[in-house]
PDB file of C-alpha atoms in Angstrom:
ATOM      1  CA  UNK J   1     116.743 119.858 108.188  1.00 58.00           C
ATOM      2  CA  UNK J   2     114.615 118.163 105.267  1.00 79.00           C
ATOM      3  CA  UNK J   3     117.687 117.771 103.355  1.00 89.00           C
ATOM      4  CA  UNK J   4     119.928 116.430 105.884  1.00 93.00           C
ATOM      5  CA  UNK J   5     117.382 113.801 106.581  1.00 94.00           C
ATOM      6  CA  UNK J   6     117.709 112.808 102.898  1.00 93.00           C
ATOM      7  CA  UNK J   7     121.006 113.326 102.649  1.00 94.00           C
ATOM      8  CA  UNK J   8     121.001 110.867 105.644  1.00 96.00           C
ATOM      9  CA  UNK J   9     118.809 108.152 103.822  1.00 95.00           C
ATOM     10  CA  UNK J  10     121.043 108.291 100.813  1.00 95.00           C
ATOM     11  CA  UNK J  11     123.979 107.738 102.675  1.00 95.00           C
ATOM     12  CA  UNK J  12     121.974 104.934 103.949  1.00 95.00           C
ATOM     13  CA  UNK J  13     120.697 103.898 100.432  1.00 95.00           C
ATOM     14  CA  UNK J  14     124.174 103.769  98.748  1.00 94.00           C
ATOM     15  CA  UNK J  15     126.101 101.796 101.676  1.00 95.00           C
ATOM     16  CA  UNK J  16     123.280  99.362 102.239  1.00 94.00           C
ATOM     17  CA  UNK J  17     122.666  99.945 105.626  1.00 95.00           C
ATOM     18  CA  UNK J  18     120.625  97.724 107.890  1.00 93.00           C
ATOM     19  CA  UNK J  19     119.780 100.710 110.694  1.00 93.00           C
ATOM     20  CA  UNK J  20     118.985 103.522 110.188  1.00 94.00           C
ATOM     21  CA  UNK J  21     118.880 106.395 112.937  1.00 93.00           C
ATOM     22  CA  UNK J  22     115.755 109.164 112.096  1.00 93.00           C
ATOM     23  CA  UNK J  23     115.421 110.337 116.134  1.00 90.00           C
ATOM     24  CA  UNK J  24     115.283 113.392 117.596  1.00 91.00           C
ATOM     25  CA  UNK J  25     114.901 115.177 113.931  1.00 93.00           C
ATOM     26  CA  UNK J  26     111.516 117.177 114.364  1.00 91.00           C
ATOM     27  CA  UNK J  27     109.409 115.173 111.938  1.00 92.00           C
ATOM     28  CA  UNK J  28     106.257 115.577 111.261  1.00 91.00           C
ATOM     29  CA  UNK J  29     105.686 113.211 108.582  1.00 90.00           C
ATOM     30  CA  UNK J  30     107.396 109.882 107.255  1.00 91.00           C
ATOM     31  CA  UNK J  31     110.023 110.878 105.101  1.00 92.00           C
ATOM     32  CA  UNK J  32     108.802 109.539 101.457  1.00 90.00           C
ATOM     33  CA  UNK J  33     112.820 109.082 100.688  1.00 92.00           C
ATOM     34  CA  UNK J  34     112.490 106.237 102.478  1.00 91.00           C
ATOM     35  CA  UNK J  35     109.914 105.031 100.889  1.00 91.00           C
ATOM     36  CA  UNK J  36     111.392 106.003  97.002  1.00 88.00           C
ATOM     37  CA  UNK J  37     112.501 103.119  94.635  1.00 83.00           C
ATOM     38  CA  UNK J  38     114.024  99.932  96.500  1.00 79.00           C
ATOM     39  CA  UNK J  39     117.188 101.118  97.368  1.00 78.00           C
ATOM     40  CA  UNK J  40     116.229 100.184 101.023  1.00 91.00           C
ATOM     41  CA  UNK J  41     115.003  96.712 100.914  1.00 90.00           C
ATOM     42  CA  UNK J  42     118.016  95.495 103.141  1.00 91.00           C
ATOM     43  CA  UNK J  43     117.296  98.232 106.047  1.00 92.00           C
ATOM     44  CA  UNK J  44     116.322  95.780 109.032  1.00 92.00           C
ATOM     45  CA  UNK J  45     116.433  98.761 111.690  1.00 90.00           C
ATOM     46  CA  UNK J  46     114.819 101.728 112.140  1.00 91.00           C
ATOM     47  CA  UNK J  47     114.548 104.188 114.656  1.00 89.00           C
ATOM     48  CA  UNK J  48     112.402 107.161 114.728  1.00 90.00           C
ATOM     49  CA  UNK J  49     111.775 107.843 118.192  1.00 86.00           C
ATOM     50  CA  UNK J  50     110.997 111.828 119.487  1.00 88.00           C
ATOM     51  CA  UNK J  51     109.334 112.791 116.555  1.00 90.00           C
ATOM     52  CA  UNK J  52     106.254 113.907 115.509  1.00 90.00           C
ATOM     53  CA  UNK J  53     104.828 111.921 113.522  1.00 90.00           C
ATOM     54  CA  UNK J  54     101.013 111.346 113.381  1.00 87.00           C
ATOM     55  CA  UNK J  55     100.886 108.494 110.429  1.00 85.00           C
ATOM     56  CA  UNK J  56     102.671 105.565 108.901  1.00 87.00           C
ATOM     57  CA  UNK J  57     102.309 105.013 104.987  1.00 88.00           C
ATOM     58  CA  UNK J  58     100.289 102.048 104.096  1.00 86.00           C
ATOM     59  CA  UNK J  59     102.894 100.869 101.903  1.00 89.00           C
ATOM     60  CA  UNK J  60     105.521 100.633 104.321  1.00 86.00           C
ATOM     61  CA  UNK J  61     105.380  97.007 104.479  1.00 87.00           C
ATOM     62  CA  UNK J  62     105.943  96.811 100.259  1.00 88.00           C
ATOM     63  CA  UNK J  63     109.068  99.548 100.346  1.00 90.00           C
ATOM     64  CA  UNK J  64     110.974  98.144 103.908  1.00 90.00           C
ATOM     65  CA  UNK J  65     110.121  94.397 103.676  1.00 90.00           C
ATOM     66  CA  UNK J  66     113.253  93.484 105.707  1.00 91.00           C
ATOM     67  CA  UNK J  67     112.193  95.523 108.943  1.00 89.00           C
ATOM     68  CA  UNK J  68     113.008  93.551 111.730  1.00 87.00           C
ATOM     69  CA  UNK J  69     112.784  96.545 114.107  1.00 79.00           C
ATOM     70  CA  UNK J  70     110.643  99.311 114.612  1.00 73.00           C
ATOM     71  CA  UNK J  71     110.931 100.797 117.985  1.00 55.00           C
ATOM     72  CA  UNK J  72     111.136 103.851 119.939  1.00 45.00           C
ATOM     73  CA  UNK J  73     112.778 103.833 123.004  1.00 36.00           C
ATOM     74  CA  UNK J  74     114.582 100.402 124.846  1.00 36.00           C
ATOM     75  CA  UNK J  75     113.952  97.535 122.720  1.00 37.00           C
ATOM     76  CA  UNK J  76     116.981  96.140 120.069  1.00 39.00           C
ATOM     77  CA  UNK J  77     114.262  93.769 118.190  1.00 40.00           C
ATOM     78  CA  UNK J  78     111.473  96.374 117.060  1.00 46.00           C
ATOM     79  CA  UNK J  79     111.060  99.990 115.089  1.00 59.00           C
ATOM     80  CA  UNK J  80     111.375 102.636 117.133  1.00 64.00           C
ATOM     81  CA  UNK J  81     108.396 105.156 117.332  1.00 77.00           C
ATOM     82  CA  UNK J  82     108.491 106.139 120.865  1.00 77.00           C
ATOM     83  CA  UNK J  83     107.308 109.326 121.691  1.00 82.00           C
ATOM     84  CA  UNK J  84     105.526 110.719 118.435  1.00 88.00           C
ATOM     85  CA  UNK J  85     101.616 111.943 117.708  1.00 87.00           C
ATOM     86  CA  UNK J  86     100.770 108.709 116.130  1.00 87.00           C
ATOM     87  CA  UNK J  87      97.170 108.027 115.928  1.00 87.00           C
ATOM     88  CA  UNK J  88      96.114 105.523 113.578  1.00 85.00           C
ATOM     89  CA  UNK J  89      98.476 101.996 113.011  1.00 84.00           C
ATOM     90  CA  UNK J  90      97.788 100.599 109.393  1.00 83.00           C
ATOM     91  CA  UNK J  91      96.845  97.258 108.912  1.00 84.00           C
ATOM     92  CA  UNK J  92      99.710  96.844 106.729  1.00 80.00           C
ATOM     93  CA  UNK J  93     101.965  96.538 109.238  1.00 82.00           C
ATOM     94  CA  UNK J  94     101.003  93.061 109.496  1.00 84.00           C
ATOM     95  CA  UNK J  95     102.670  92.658 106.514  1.00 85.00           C
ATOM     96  CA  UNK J  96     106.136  92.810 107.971  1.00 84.00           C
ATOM     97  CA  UNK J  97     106.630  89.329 108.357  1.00 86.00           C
ATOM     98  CA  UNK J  98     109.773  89.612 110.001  1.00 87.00           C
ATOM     99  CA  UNK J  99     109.258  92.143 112.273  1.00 83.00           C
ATOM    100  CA  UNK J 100     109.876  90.981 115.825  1.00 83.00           C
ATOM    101  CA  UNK J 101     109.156  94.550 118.003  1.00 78.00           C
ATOM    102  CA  UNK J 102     107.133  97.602 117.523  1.00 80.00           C
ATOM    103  CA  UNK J 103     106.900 100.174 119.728  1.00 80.00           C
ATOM    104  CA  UNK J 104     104.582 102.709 119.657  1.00 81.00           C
ATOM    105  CA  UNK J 105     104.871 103.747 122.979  1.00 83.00           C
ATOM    106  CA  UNK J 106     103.968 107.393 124.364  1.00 86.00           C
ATOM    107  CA  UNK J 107     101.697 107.906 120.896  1.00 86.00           C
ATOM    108  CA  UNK J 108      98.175 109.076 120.719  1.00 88.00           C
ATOM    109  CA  UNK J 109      96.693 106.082 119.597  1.00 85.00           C
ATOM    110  CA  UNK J 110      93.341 105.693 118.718  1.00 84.00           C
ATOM    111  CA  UNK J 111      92.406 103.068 115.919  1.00 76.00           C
ATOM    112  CA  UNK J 112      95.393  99.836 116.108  1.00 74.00           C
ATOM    113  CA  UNK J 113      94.172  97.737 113.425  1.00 70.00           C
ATOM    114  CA  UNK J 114      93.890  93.580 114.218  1.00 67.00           C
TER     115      UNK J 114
END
């Protein structure tokens, strides 16, 4: 599985995607590959719902400035994390200035920084 998923993100690297589809893939932590070198500073989309996850890097916001979306289940304007084991949300997630939707939906949250 681990090297489909970055066989997935290179794909995604290489053709400049904007979306990017990570559900459903059994993941229990953010793939770094999508956090390596800056080959996805254009990826506006991405959807990672079903996982499960339990964090979020801190320097997501530096790596994926373009995310627009971050959702996880209905939404088109947000990243998609519905339905993982998140706990904590960083504070650097306010540094996504363009992000318009985040859904964190069916998580475990306990600590959702200001």
């Amino acid at each position: 599985m681990a090297s489909e998923i970055c066989k997935t993100i290179s794909v995604a690297r290489l053709e400049k995607h904007k979306n990017l589809f990570l559900n459903y893939r059994n993941l229990h932590h953010f793939p770094l590959e999508l956090l390596k070198d800056e080959g996805l500073q254009h990826l506006e989309r991405l959807y990672m719902k079903r996982n499960s996850l339990t964090t979020l890097p801190e320097n997501l916001a530096q790596k994926l400035p373009n995310l627009v979306e971050l959702l996880g289940l209905f939404s088109s304007l947000g990243w998609y994390l519905h339905s993982n084991n998140i706990v904590v949300v960083p504070e650097a997630i306010g540094s996504l200035v363009k992000l318009q939707c985040l859904d964190l939906s069916d998580n475990a949250l306990e600590i959702v920084c200001p």
